[in-house]
mmCIF file of C-alpha atoms in Angstrom:
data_model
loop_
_atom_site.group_PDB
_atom_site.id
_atom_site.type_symbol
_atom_site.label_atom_id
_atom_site.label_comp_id
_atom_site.label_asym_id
_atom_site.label_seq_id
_atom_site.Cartn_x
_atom_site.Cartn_y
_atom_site.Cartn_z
ATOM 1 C CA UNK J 1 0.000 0.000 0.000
ATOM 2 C CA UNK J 2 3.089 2.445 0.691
ATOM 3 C CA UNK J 3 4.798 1.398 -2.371
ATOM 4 C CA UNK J 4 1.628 2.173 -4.592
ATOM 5 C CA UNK J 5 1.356 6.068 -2.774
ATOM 6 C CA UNK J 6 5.089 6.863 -3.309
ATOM 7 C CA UNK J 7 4.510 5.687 -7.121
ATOM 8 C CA UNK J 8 1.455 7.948 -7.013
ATOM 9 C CA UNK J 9 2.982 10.379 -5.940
ATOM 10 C CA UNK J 10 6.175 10.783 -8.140
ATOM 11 C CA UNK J 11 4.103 10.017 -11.603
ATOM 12 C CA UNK J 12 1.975 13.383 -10.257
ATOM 13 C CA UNK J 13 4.944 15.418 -9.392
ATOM 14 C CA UNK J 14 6.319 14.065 -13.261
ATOM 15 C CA UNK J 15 3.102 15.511 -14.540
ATOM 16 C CA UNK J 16 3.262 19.122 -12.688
ATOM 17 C CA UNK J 17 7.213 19.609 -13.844
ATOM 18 C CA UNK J 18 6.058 18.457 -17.402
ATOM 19 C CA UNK J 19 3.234 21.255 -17.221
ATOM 20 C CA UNK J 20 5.772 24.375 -15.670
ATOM 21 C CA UNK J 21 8.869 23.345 -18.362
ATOM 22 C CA UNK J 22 6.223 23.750 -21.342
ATOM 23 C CA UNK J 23 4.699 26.659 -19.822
ATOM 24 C CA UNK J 24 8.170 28.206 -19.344
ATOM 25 C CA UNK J 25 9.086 27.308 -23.064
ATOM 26 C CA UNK J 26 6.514 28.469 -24.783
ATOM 27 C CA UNK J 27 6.738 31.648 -22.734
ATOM 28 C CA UNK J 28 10.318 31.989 -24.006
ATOM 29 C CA UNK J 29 9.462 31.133 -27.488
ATOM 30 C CA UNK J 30 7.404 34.686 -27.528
ATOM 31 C CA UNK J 31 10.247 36.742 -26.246
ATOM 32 C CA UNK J 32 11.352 38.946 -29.181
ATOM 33 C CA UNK J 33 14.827 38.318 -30.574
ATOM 34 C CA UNK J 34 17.749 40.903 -30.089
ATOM 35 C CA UNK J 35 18.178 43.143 -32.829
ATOM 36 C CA UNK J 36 22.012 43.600 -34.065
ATOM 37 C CA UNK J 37 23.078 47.216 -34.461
ATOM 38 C CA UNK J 38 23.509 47.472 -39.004
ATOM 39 C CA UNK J 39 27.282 48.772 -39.206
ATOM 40 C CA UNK J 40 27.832 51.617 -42.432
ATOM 41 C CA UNK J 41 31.121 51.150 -43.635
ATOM 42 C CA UNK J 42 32.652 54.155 -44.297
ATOM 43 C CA UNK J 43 34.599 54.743 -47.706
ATOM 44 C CA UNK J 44 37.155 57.054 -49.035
ATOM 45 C CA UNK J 45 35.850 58.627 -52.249
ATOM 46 C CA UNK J 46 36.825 60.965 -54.944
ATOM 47 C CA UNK J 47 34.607 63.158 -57.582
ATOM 48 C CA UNK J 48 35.606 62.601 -61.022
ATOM 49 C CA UNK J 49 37.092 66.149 -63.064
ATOM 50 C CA UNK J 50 37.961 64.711 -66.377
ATOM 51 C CA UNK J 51 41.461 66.501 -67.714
ATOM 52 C CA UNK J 52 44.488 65.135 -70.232
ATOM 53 C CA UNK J 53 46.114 62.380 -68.600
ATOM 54 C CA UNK J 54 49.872 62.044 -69.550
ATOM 55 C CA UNK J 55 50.878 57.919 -69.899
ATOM 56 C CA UNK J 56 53.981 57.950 -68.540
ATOM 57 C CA UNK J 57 55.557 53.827 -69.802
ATOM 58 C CA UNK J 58 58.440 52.310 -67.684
ATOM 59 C CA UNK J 59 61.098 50.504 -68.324
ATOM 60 C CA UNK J 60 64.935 49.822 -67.517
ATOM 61 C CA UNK J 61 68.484 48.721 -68.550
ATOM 62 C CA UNK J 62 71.711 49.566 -68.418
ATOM 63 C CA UNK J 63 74.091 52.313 -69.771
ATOM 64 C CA UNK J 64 76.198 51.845 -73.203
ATOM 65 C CA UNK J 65 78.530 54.637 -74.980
ATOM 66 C CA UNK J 66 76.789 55.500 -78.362
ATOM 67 C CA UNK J 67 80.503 55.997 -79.682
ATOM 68 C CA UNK J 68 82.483 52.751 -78.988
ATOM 69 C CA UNK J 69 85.193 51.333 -80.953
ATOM 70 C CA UNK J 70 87.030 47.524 -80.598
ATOM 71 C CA UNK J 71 90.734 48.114 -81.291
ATOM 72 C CA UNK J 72 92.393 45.715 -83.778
ATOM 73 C CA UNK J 73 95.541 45.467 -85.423
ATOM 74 C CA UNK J 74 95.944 44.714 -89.067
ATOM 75 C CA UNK J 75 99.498 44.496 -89.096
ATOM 76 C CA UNK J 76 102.544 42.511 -87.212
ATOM 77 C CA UNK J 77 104.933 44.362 -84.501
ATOM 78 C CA UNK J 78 105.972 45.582 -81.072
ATOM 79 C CA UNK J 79 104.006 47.557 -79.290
ATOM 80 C CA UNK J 80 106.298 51.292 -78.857
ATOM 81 C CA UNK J 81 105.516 52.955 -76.074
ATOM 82 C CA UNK J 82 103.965 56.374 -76.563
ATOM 83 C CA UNK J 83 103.626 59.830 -74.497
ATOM 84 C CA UNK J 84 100.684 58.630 -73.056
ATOM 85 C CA UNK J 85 99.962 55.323 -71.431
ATOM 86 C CA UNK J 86 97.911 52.482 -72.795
ATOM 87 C CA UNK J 87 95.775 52.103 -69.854
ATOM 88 C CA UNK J 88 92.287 51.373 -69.215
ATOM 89 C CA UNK J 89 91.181 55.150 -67.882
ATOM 90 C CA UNK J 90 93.343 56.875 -69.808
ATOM 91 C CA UNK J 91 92.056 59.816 -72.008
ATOM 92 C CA UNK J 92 92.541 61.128 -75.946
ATOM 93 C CA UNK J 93 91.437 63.510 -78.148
ATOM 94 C CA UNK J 94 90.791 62.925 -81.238
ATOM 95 C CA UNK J 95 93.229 62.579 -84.181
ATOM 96 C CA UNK J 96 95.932 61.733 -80.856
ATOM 97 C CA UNK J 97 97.922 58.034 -81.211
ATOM 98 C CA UNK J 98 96.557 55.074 -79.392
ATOM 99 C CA UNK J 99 98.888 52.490 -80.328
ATOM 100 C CA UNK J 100 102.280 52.835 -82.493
ATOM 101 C CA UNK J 101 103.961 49.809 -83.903
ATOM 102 C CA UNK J 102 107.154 49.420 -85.037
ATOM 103 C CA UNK J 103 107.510 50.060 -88.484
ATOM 104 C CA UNK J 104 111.247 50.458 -89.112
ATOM 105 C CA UNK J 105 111.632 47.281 -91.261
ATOM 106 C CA UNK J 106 108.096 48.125 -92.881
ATOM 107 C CA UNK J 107 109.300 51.959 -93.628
ATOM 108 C CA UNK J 108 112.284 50.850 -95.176
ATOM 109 C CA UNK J 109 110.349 48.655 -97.864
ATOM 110 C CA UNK J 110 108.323 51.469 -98.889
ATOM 111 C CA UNK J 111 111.122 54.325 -99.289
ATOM 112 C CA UNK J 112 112.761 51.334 -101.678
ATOM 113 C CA UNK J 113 109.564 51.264 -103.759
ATOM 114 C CA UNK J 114 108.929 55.309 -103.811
ATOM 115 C CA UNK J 115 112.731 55.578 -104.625
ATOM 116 C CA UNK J 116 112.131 53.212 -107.747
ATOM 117 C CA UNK J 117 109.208 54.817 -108.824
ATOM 118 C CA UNK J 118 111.041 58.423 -108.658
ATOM 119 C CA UNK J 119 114.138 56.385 -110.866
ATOM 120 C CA UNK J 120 111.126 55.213 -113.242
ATOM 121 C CA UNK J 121 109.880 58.792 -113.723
ATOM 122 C CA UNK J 122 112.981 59.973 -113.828
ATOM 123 C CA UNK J 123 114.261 57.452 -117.117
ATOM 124 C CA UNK J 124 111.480 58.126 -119.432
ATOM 125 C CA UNK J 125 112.025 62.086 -118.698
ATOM 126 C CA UNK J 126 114.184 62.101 -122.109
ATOM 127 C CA UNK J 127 111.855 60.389 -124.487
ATOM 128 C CA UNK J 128 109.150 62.725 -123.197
ATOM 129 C CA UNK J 129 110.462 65.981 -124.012
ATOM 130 C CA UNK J 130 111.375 63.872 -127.603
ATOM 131 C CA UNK J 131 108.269 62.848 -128.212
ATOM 132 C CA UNK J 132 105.907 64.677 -125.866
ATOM 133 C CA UNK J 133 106.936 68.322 -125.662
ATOM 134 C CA UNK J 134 103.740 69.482 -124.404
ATOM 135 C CA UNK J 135 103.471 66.866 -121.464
ATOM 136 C CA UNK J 136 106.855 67.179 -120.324
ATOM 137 C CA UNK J 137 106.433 70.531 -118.276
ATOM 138 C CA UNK J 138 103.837 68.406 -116.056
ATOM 139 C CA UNK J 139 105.958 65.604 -115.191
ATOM 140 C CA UNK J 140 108.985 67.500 -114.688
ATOM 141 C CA UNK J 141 107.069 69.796 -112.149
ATOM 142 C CA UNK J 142 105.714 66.145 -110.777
ATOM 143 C CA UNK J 143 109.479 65.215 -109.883
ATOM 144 C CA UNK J 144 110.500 68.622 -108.355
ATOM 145 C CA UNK J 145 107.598 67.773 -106.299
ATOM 146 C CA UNK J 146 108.388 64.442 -105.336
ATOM 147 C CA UNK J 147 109.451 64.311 -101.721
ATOM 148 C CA UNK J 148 110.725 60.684 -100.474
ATOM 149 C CA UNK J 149 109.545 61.436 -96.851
ATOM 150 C CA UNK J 150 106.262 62.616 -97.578
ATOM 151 C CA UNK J 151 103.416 60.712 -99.108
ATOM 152 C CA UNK J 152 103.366 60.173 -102.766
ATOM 153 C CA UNK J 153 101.718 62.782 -105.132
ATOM 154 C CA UNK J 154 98.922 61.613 -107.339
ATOM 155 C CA UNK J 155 100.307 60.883 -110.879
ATOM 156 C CA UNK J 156 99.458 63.939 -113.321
ATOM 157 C CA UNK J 157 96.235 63.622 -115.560
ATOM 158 C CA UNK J 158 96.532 61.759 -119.174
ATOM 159 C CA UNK J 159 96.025 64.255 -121.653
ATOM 160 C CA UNK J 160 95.903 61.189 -124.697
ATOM 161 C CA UNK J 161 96.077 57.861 -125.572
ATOM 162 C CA UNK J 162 99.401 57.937 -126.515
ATOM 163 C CA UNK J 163 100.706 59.375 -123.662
ATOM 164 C CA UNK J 164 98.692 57.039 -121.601
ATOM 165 C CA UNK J 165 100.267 54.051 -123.610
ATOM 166 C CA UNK J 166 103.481 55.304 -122.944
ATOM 167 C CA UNK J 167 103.893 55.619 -119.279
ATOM 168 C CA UNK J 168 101.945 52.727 -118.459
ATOM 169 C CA UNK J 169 103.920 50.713 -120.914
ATOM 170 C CA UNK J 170 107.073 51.936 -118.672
ATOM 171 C CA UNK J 171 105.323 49.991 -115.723
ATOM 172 C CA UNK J 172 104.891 53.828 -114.051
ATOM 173 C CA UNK J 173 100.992 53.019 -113.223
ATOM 174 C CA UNK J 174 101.772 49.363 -111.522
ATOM 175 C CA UNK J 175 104.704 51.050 -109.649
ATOM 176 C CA UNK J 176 102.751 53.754 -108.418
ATOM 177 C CA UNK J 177 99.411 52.164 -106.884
ATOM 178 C CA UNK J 178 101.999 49.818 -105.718
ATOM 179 C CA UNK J 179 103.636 52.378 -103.574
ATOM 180 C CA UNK J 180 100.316 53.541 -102.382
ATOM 181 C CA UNK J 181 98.991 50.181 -100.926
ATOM 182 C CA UNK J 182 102.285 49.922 -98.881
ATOM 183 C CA UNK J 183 101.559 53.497 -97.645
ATOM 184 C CA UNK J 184 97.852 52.771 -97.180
ATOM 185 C CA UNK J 185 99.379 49.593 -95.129
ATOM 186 C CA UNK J 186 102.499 51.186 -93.567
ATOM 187 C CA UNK J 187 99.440 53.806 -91.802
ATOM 188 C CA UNK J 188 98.143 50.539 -90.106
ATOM 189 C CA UNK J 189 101.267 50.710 -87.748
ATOM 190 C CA UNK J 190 99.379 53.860 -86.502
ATOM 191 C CA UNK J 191 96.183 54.090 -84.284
ATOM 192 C CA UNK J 192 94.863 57.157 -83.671
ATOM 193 C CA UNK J 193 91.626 58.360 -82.046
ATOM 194 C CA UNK J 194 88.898 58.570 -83.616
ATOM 195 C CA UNK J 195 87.034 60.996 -81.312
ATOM 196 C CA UNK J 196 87.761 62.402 -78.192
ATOM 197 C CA UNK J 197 87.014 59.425 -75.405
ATOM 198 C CA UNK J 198 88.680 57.067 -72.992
ATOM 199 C CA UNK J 199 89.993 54.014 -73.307
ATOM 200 C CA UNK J 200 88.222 51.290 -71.358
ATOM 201 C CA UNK J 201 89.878 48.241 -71.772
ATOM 202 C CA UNK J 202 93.571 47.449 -73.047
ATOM 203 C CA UNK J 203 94.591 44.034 -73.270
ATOM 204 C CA UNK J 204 98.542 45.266 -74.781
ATOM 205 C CA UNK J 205 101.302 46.654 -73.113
ATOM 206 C CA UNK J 206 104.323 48.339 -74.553
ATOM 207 C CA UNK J 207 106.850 46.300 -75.655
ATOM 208 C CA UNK J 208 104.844 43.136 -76.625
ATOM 209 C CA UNK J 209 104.602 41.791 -79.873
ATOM 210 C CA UNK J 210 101.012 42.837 -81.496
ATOM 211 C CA UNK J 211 100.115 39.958 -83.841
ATOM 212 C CA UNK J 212 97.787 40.587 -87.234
ATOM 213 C CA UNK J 213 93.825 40.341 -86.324
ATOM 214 C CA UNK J 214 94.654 40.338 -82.264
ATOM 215 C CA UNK J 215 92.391 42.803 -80.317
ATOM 216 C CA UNK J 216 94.074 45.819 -78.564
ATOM 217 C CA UNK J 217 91.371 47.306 -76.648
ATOM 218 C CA UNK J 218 88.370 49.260 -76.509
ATOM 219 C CA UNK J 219 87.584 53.188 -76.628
ATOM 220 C CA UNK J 220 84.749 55.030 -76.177
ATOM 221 C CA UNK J 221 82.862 58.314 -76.181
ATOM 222 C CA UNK J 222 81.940 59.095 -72.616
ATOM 223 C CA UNK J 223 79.677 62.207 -73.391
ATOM 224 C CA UNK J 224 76.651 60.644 -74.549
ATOM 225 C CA UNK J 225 75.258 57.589 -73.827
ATOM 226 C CA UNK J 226 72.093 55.462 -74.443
ATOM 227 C CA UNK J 227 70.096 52.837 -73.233
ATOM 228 C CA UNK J 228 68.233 49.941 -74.914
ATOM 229 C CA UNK J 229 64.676 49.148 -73.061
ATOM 230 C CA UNK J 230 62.182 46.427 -74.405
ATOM 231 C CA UNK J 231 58.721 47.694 -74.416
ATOM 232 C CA UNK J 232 55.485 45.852 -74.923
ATOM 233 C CA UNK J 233 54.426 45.506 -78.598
ATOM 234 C CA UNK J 234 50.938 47.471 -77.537
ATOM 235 C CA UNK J 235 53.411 50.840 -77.342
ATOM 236 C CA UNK J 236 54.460 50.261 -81.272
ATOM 237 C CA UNK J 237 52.132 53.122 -82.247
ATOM 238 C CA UNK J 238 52.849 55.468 -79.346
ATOM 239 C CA UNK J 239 56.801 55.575 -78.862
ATOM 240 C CA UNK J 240 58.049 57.992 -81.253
ATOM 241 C CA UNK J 241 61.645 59.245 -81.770
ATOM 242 C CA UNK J 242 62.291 62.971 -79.792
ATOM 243 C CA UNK J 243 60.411 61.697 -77.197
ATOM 244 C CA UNK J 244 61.330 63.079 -73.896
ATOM 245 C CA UNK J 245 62.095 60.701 -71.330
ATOM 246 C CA UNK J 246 62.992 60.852 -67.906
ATOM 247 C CA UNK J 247 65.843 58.211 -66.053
ATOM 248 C CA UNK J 248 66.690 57.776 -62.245
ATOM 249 C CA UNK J 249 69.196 55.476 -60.519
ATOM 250 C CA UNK J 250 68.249 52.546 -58.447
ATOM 251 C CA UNK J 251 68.657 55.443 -55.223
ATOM 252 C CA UNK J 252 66.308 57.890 -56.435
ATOM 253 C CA UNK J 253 68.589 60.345 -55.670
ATOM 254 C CA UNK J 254 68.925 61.628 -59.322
ATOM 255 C CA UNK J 255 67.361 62.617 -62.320
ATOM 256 C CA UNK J 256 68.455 62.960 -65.896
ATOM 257 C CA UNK J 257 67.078 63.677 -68.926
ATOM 258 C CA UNK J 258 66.764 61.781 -72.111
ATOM 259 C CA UNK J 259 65.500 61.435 -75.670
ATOM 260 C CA UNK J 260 63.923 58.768 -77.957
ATOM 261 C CA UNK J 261 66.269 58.701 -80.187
ATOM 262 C CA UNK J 262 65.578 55.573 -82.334
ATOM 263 C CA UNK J 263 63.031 52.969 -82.342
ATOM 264 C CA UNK J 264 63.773 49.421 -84.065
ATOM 265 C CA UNK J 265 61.025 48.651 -86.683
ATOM 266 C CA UNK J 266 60.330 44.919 -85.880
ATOM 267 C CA UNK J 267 58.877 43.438 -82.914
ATOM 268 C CA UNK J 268 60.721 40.254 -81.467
ATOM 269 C CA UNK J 269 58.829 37.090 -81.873
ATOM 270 C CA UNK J 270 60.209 35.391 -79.119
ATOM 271 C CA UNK J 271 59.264 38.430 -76.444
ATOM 272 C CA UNK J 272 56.268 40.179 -78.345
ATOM 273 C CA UNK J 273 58.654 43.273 -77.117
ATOM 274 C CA UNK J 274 59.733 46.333 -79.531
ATOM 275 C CA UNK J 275 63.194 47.797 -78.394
ATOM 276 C CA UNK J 276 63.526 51.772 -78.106
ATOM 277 C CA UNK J 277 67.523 53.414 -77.577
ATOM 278 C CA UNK J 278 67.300 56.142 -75.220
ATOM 279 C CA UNK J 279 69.676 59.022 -75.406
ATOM 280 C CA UNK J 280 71.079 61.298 -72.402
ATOM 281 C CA UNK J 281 74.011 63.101 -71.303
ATOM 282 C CA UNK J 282 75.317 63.741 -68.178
ATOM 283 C CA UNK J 283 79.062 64.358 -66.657
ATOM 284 C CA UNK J 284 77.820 61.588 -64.098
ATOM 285 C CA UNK J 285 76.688 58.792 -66.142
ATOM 286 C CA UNK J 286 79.536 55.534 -66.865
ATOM 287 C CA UNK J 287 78.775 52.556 -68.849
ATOM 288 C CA UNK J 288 77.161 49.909 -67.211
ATOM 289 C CA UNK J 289 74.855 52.056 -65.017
ATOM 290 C CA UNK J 290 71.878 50.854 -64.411
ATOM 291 C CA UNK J 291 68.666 53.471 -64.664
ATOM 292 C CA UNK J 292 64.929 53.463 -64.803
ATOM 293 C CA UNK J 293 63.385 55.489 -67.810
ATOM 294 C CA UNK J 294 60.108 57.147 -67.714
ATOM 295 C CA UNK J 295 58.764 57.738 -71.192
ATOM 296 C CA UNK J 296 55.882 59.846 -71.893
ATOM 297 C CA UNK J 297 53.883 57.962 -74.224
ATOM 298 C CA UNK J 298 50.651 60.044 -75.632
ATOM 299 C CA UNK J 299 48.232 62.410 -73.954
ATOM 300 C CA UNK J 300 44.737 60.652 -73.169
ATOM 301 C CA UNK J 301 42.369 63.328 -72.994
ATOM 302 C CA UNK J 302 38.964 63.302 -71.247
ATOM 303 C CA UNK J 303 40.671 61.045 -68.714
ATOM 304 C CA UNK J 304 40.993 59.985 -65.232
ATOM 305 C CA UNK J 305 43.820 57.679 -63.660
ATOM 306 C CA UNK J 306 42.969 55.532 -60.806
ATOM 307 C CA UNK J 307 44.477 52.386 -58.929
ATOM 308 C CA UNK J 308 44.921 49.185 -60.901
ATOM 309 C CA UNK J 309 42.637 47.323 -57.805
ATOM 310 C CA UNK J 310 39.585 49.654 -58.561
ATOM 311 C CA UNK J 311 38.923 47.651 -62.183
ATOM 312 C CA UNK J 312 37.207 45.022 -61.814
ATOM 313 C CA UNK J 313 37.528 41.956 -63.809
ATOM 314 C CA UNK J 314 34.283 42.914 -65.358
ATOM 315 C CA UNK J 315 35.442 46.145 -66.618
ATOM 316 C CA UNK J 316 33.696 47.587 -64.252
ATOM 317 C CA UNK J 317 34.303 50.175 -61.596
ATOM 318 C CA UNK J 318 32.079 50.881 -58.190
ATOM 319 C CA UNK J 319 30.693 54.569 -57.610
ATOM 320 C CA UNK J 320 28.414 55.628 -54.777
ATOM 321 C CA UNK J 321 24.964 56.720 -55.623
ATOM 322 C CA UNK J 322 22.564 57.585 -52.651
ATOM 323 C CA UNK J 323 24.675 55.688 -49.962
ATOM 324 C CA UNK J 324 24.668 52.762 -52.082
ATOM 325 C CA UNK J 325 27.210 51.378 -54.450
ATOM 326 C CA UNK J 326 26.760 50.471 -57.663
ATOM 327 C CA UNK J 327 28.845 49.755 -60.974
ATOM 328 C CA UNK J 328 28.803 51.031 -64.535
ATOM 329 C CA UNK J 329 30.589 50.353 -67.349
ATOM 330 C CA UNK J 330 34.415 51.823 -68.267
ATOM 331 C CA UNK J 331 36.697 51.688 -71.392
ATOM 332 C CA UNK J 332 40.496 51.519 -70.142
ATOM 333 C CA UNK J 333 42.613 53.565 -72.290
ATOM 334 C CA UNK J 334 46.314 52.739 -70.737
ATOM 335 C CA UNK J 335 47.272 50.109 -68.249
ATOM 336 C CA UNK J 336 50.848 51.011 -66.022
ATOM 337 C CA UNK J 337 52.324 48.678 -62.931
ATOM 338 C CA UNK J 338 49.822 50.473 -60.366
ATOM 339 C CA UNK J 339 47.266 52.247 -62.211
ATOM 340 C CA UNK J 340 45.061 52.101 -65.246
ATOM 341 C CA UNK J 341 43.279 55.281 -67.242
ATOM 342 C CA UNK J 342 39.841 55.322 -68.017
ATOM 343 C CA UNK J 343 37.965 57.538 -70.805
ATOM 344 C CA UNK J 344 34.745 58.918 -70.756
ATOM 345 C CA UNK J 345 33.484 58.401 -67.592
ATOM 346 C CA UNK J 346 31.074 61.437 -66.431
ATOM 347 C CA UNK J 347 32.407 64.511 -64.473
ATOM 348 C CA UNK J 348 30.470 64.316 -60.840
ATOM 349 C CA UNK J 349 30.599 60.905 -60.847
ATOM 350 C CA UNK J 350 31.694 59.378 -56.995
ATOM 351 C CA UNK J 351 33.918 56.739 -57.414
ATOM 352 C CA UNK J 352 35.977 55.150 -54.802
ATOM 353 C CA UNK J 353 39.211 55.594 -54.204
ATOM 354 C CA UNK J 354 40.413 52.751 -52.436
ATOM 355 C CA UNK J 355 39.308 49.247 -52.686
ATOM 356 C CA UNK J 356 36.310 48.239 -50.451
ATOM 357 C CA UNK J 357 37.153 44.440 -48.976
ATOM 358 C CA UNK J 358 33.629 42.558 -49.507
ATOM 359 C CA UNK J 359 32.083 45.306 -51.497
ATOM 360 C CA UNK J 360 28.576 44.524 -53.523
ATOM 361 C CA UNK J 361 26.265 46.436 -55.706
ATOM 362 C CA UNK J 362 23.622 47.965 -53.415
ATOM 363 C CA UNK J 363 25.752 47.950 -50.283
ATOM 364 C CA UNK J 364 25.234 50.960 -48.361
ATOM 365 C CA UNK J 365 28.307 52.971 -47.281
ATOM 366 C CA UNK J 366 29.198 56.470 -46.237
ATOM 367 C CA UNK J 367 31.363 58.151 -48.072
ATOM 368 C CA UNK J 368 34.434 60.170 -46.739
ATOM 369 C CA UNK J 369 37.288 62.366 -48.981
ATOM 370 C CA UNK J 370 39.343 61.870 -45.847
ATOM 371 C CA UNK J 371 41.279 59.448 -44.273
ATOM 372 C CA UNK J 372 39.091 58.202 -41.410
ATOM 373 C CA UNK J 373 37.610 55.221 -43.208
ATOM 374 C CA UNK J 374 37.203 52.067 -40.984
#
């Protein structure tokens, strides 16, 4: 009988907990939910003014002397040493010896051959005044003339056939030109400069023997120098010789200016690049200085310039209407590292100026020309 009221009893107090935890749940169920606070992002945003936009192209490379010249010898014989010294560093003006060979043995050799030319001229000087009074005044004032240490005269004009058939029958045509390629040769022991430069490289010393076809050096022009950038094929149209262009060191601690000064008229296959030579002039530059060229391209007009991360893939930009953003529509005109220039967008139109992580079309926003975005 116990048993059955304790049983009774815990199957009503079951019932009477069931009834209170239902109560209390539907109760809760009612309750209104929390409401979360909406958060405006705030954006930085500029007005659009269209003006002429200047596309400014970079590129780089190193520095090369316009004027450069690889020293060779074309003849046989020890170096002599000079009154300046065959060093790399070392400075000449023009028209001023670079190398001298010795040409003693090779000098001799061509005195002989003037010498028998004078002896030729000198024979037939009877059997012209025999037979060719009127021609003999010239080649008698050709032998007064003749000097053996100077360079050979030119040979006096034919005035006939038969004079013509007379010397050179004499062998006095063969003898001269013969004399003249060992002076054209006998020069060759000689190097002078052919502008004024520096020598950058010398690979002789005095008093070594210089052997036929071995390289001597190299000399250049250190006044003006120029620079060879590869551009994309897309600037074909735009880069145009005289264009200005504007170089800085790896520092950024100075400028120079330059020129377009030629432009190659094929495109590389291999790169798809086109290669521009820049000019400039400075009392700083050296070969083999590297520099970063600025070229101004073309003018865009009715343009704007904004960062590269404002385009979307779409060709799209975002602008702020009423709060909300939206997107319309752009043509890029110029694309650089960082930025790209649009056309034709409308003047008043909000854009933003710095990307917007998350953004969507019809996201509201306030818009700021400040820095005090979120």
């Amino acid at each position: 009988m116990t048993r059955k009221v304790i049983l009774s009893a815990l199957g009503l107090a079951l019932i009477v907990g069931a009834v209170f935890l239902a109560k209390h749940l539907i109760d809760n169920k009612n309750k209104p939910k929390p409401v979360v606070p909406k958060v405006v992002k705030t954006v930085l945003v500029d007005t659009v003014q269209n003006t002429t936009v200047s596309v400014v192209i970079s590129a780089n490379g190193n520095l090369t002397a316009k004027e450069r010249v690889e020293l060779y010898s074309e003849v046989q014989g020890v170096f002599k040493s000079g009154s300046k010294l065959f060093k790399p560093g070392q400075k000449f003006t023009k028209g001023e010896t670079l190398i001298r060979l010795d040409a003693s043995e090779y000098y001799a050799s061509v005195q002989s051959a003037k010498s028998n030319l004078y002896n030729s001229i000198a024979a037939i000087m009877p059997d012209l005044r025999l037979d060719f009074p009127q021609v003999y005044p010239k080649w008698q004032a050709y032998l007064n003339n003749f000097d053996l240490k100077n360079s050979t005269p030119q040979l006096p004009e034919m005035s006939g056939e038969k004079e013509n058939y007379f010397i050179t029958g004499r062998g006095i045509i063969s003898a001269y030109y013969n004399v003249k390629n060992l002076e054209q040769r006998l020069a060759k022991y000689r190097i002078a400069a052919p502008f004024t430069g520096i020598l950058t490289e010398a690979l002789v010393t005095e008093g070594t023997l210089v052997r036929s076809g071995q390289k001597l050096g190299e000399f250049i022009n250190p006044s003006v120098y120029e620079m060879e950038v590869a551009l994309s094929k897309s600037y074909a149209d735009v880069i145009k010789e005289g264009a200005k262009v504007e170089l800085t060191n790896l520092e950024k601690t100075k400028t120079y200016q330059g020129i377009v000064a030629r432009v190659n008229g094929s495109i590389d296959p291999t790169t798809q690049t086109i290669t521009a030579f820049v000019d400039v002039k400075h009392q700083d530059l050296k070969e083999g200085m590297y520099l970063e060229a600025n070229l101004n391209a073309e003018n865009v007009d009715d343009a704007i310039e904004i960062d590269r991360n404002l385009l979307l893939d779409s060709q799209e930009i975002y602008i702020v209407k009423d709060s909300l953003l939206d997107v319309i529509s752009v043509k890029p005109a110029h694309f650089s590292d960082r930025t790209v220039v649009l056309k034709d967008i409308p003047n008043g139109t909000v854009i933003l100026r710095k990307p917007v992580p998350g953004a969507y079309a019809g996201m509201q926003v306030k818009a700021a020309t400040t820095d005090t975005a979120e």
